[in-house]
Short mmCIF file of C-alpha atoms in Angstrom, two decimals:
data_model
loop_
_atom_site.label_atom_id
_atom_site.label_comp_id
_atom_site.label_asym_id
_atom_site.label_seq_id
_atom_site.Cartn_x
_atom_site.Cartn_y
_atom_site.Cartn_z
CA MET A 20 -53.03 24.47 25.02
CA PHE A 21 -52.08 21.03 23.79
CA ALA A 22 -54.29 18.21 25.07
CA SER A 23 -51.07 16.48 26.17
CA SER A 24 -50.47 19.24 28.72
CA LYS A 25 -53.30 17.91 30.86
CA ARG A 26 -51.73 14.45 30.76
CA VAL A 27 -48.38 15.82 31.87
CA ASP A 28 -50.06 17.88 34.60
CA SER A 29 -51.64 14.67 35.90
CA ILE A 30 -48.26 12.92 36.03
CA VAL A 31 -46.70 15.95 37.73
CA GLN A 32 -49.34 15.67 40.45
CA LYS A 33 -48.69 11.93 40.80
CA LEU A 34 -45.05 12.75 41.49
CA LEU A 35 -45.80 15.67 43.79
CA GLU A 36 -48.20 13.81 46.06
CA PRO A 37 -45.68 11.29 47.52
CA ILE A 38 -43.09 14.06 47.78
CA GLU A 39 -45.45 16.22 49.81
CA ARG A 40 -46.45 13.22 51.97
CA GLY A 41 -42.79 12.62 52.76
CA GLN A 42 -42.65 9.26 50.98
CA TRP A 43 -39.73 10.72 49.01
CA ALA A 44 -37.97 13.08 51.39
CA VAL A 45 -35.91 16.12 50.48
CA GLY A 46 -32.45 14.91 49.47
CA GLN A 47 -33.68 11.42 48.58
CA MET A 48 -33.26 9.95 45.09
CA LEU A 49 -36.34 8.87 43.15
CA PRO A 50 -36.56 5.30 41.87
CA GLY A 51 -35.05 4.72 38.42
CA GLN A 52 -37.12 5.95 35.51
CA ARG A 53 -38.02 2.48 34.26
CA GLU A 54 -39.18 1.37 37.72
CA LEU A 55 -41.01 4.65 38.33
CA ALA A 56 -42.78 4.52 34.97
CA GLU A 57 -43.97 0.99 35.76
CA GLN A 58 -45.17 2.05 39.24
CA LEU A 59 -47.17 4.95 37.80
CA GLN A 60 -48.26 2.96 34.72
CA ILE A 61 -47.10 5.64 32.31
CA SER A 62 -44.66 5.81 29.41
CA ARG A 63 -41.06 6.82 30.01
CA PRO A 64 -41.30 9.82 27.61
CA SER A 65 -44.27 11.12 29.62
CA LEU A 66 -42.33 10.62 32.85
CA ARG A 67 -39.33 12.48 31.44
CA GLU A 68 -41.55 15.42 30.51
CA ALA A 69 -43.07 15.54 34.02
CA ILE A 70 -39.63 15.35 35.66
CA THR A 71 -38.46 18.22 33.47
CA VAL A 72 -41.45 20.31 34.55
CA LEU A 73 -40.59 19.67 38.21
CA GLU A 74 -36.96 20.53 37.55
CA THR A 75 -37.99 23.93 36.21
CA LEU A 76 -40.12 24.39 39.34
CA GLY A 77 -37.15 23.60 41.58
CA VAL A 78 -38.75 20.48 43.06
CA LEU A 79 -36.36 17.95 41.48
CA ARG A 80 -32.77 17.94 40.22
CA SER A 81 -31.06 15.48 37.86
CA LEU A 82 -27.63 14.43 39.12
CA PRO A 83 -25.17 13.01 36.57
CA GLY A 84 -24.67 9.29 37.04
CA LYS A 85 -26.94 9.16 40.10
CA GLY A 86 -30.54 9.88 39.14
CA VAL A 87 -33.18 12.38 40.18
CA GLN A 88 -33.06 14.00 43.64
CA VAL A 89 -35.87 15.68 45.58
CA LEU A 90 -35.08 19.33 46.36
CA ASP A 91 -38.34 20.75 47.69
CA SER A 92 -41.47 19.21 49.22
CA SER A 93 -43.44 22.45 49.61
CA PRO A 94 -47.13 22.12 48.63
CA GLN A 95 -46.92 25.68 47.27
CA ARG A 96 -45.04 24.17 44.32
CA ARG A 97 -48.18 22.51 43.03
CA ASP A 98 -48.43 22.78 39.27
CA GLY A 99 -51.69 24.68 39.25
CA ALA A 100 -50.16 27.47 41.31
CA ALA A 101 -46.81 27.48 39.56
CA ARG A 102 -48.00 27.42 35.97
CA GLN A 103 -49.37 30.86 35.41
CA ALA A 104 -51.13 31.46 32.12
CA ILE A 105 -49.72 33.98 29.71
CA PRO A 106 -51.91 37.12 29.34
CA ARG A 107 -55.06 36.64 27.33
CA SER A 108 -54.11 39.55 25.13
CA ALA A 109 -50.86 37.85 24.07
CA THR A 110 -50.64 36.74 20.45
CA LEU A 111 -48.63 33.96 18.84
CA GLU A 112 -46.29 36.65 17.54
CA ASN A 113 -45.76 37.87 21.12
CA VAL A 114 -44.92 34.33 22.21
CA LEU A 115 -42.41 33.85 19.40
CA GLN A 116 -40.81 37.22 20.13
CA LEU A 117 -40.26 36.12 23.73
CA ARG A 118 -38.80 32.84 22.59
CA TYR A 119 -36.57 34.58 20.03
CA ALA A 120 -35.20 36.83 22.78
CA LEU A 121 -34.48 34.03 25.28
CA GLU A 122 -34.04 30.61 23.74
CA PRO A 123 -31.05 31.24 21.42
CA PHE A 124 -29.14 32.62 24.42
CA ILE A 125 -30.15 29.61 26.53
CA ALA A 126 -29.13 27.15 23.80
CA GLY A 127 -25.73 28.83 23.48
CA LEU A 128 -25.24 28.82 27.23
CA VAL A 129 -26.12 25.14 27.45
CA ALA A 130 -23.74 24.25 24.60
CA GLN A 131 -20.74 25.66 26.42
CA SER A 132 -21.48 24.09 29.81
CA ILE A 133 -23.47 20.87 29.30
CA ASP A 134 -22.26 17.62 30.88
CA ASP A 135 -22.58 14.14 29.41
CA SER A 136 -25.57 13.19 31.57
CA ALA A 137 -27.66 16.20 30.52
CA LEU A 138 -26.61 15.65 26.90
CA SER A 139 -27.89 12.07 27.10
CA GLN A 140 -31.22 13.36 28.40
CA LEU A 141 -31.52 15.77 25.46
CA ARG A 142 -30.70 12.92 23.07
CA LEU A 143 -33.47 10.80 24.58
CA LEU A 144 -35.96 13.62 24.10
CA VAL A 145 -34.99 14.02 20.44
CA LEU A 146 -35.38 10.26 20.03
CA ASP A 147 -38.85 10.60 21.57
CA MET A 148 -39.59 13.28 18.98
CA ARG A 149 -38.40 11.05 16.14
CA GLU A 150 -40.53 8.14 17.35
CA ALA A 151 -43.58 10.41 17.57
CA VAL A 152 -43.00 11.73 14.04
CA GLU A 153 -42.64 8.21 12.65
CA GLU A 154 -45.85 7.17 14.40
CA ARG A 155 -47.60 10.40 13.34
CA ASN A 156 -48.53 11.11 16.95
CA PRO A 157 -48.73 14.91 17.40
CA GLN A 158 -49.55 14.69 21.10
CA ALA A 159 -46.44 12.62 21.86
CA LEU A 160 -44.41 14.96 19.66
CA GLY A 161 -45.71 17.97 21.55
CA MET A 162 -44.77 16.41 24.87
CA ALA A 163 -41.23 15.58 23.74
CA TYR A 164 -40.87 19.02 22.15
CA SER A 165 -41.91 20.81 25.33
CA ALA A 166 -39.68 18.58 27.44
CA PHE A 167 -36.66 19.36 25.24
CA HIS A 168 -37.09 23.10 25.63
CA ARG A 169 -37.82 22.88 29.36
CA LYS A 170 -34.74 20.68 29.79
CA LEU A 171 -32.60 23.38 28.18
CA VAL A 172 -33.92 25.87 30.75
CA ALA A 173 -33.36 23.43 33.62
CA ILE A 174 -29.77 22.75 32.54
CA THR A 175 -28.87 26.44 32.93
CA SER A 176 -29.88 26.39 36.63
CA ASN A 177 -30.51 30.13 36.21
CA PRO A 178 -33.33 31.04 38.66
CA ILE A 179 -34.54 33.91 36.45
CA PHE A 180 -34.87 31.66 33.42
CA LEU A 181 -36.62 29.08 35.62
CA SER A 182 -39.07 31.72 36.85
CA VAL A 183 -39.87 32.91 33.34
CA SER A 184 -40.35 29.30 32.26
CA GLN A 185 -42.85 28.75 35.09
CA GLN A 186 -44.83 31.86 34.22
CA THR A 187 -45.02 31.06 30.50
CA ALA A 188 -45.57 27.31 30.74
CA GLY A 189 -48.23 27.36 28.02
CA ALA A 190 -46.19 29.39 25.53
CA LEU A 191 -44.60 26.42 23.78
CA GLU A 192 -47.91 24.62 23.32
CA GLN A 193 -49.59 27.76 22.02
CA SER A 194 -46.83 28.58 19.54
CA ASP A 195 -46.12 25.07 18.26
CA GLY A 196 -49.35 23.13 18.73
CA PRO A 197 -50.79 24.11 15.33
CA THR A 198 -47.64 23.18 13.35
CA LEU A 199 -46.90 19.83 14.99
CA ARG A 200 -50.21 18.42 13.72
CA GLU A 201 -48.99 18.66 10.10
CA PRO A 202 -46.74 15.70 9.12
CA GLU A 203 -44.59 17.85 6.82
CA HIS A 204 -44.11 20.47 9.52
CA ALA A 205 -43.44 17.82 12.15
CA GLU A 206 -40.58 16.46 10.03
CA GLN A 207 -39.13 19.96 9.73
CA VAL A 208 -39.36 20.54 13.48
CA LEU A 209 -37.59 17.24 14.14
CA GLU A 210 -34.77 18.10 11.71
CA GLU A 211 -34.34 21.51 13.35
CA HIS A 212 -34.02 19.95 16.80
CA GLU A 213 -31.53 17.41 15.54
CA THR A 214 -29.49 20.36 14.24
CA ILE A 215 -29.73 22.12 17.61
CA LEU A 216 -28.67 18.92 19.39
CA ARG A 217 -25.68 18.41 17.08
CA ALA A 218 -24.47 21.93 17.82
CA ILE A 219 -24.85 21.38 21.56
CA ARG A 220 -23.06 18.03 21.32
CA ARG A 221 -20.15 19.79 19.56
CA ARG A 222 -20.14 22.36 22.40
CA ASP A 223 -20.50 25.03 19.70
CA SER A 224 -22.26 27.88 21.48
CA GLU A 225 -22.57 30.14 18.44
CA LEU A 226 -23.93 27.39 16.22
CA ALA A 227 -26.44 26.27 18.86
CA SER A 228 -27.74 29.83 19.25
CA ARG A 229 -28.00 30.25 15.50
CA ALA A 230 -29.82 26.93 15.08
CA MET A 231 -32.33 27.82 17.78
CA ARG A 232 -32.87 31.27 16.30
CA GLN A 233 -33.53 29.75 12.88
CA HIS A 234 -35.96 27.23 14.38
CA ILE A 235 -38.03 30.01 15.92
CA LEU A 236 -38.00 32.01 12.68
CA ASN A 237 -39.14 28.88 10.85
CA GLU A 238 -41.96 28.48 13.35
CA GLY A 239 -43.11 31.98 12.48
CA SER A 240 -43.09 31.11 8.78
CA ARG A 241 -45.02 27.88 9.39
CA LEU A 242 -47.65 29.91 11.24
CA ASP A 243 -47.74 32.54 8.45
CA LEU A 244 -46.48 35.20 10.86
CA GLN A 245 -44.18 38.06 9.95
CA LEU A 246 -42.28 38.57 13.17
CA GLN A 247 -41.35 42.12 14.07
CA LEU A 248 -37.70 41.83 15.12
CA PRO A 249 -34.87 44.33 15.64
CA GLU A 250 -32.76 44.99 12.57
CA THR A 251 -29.37 43.25 12.47
#
């Protein structure tokens, strides 16, 4: 798993602890992201990734024009319990097959229902990716990449998708960690996500699905994998 995952896990715990103590009660809004990042002494991209993780766990919810609301204070939501590892026998091809089956559908669903607030959050995450590519920082790129894909899942509000996302939390890092370390590949990944974002911004469900599908196929090629997929 990416080294950055441990950093995000630490931030997730920093957010969970005051929630579980009741400092931020269920129904209450968190402080603004700039203020919260300063309080926790972390970067805003890292905070956005941690918030996205907690959204997929059902602990937080982003409300358009209002901020981030606490939904659940249960200690059973702790990241260590919620993030189940994928089976040891799973291969990178298995991971990409799962992503190929789910993520194009999710991208298409998001494109036809996304609101302006969620779209702005996706734009920020792509900007985080661009900044990381320009600075040649693979860890920051991995964090923004994971946050983008988790945000897509969170936007659907589909509890089954959220559950699958929780159980396969390491899948993105395992499938994309090796490619994001290569500057040439990092540029390609950024361009692919900009294409996905443009399709979502146009509310073009078919184009968003196709762009996501192509991204995952490209990931297979970058990893020198020949994915076994159903014939079309």
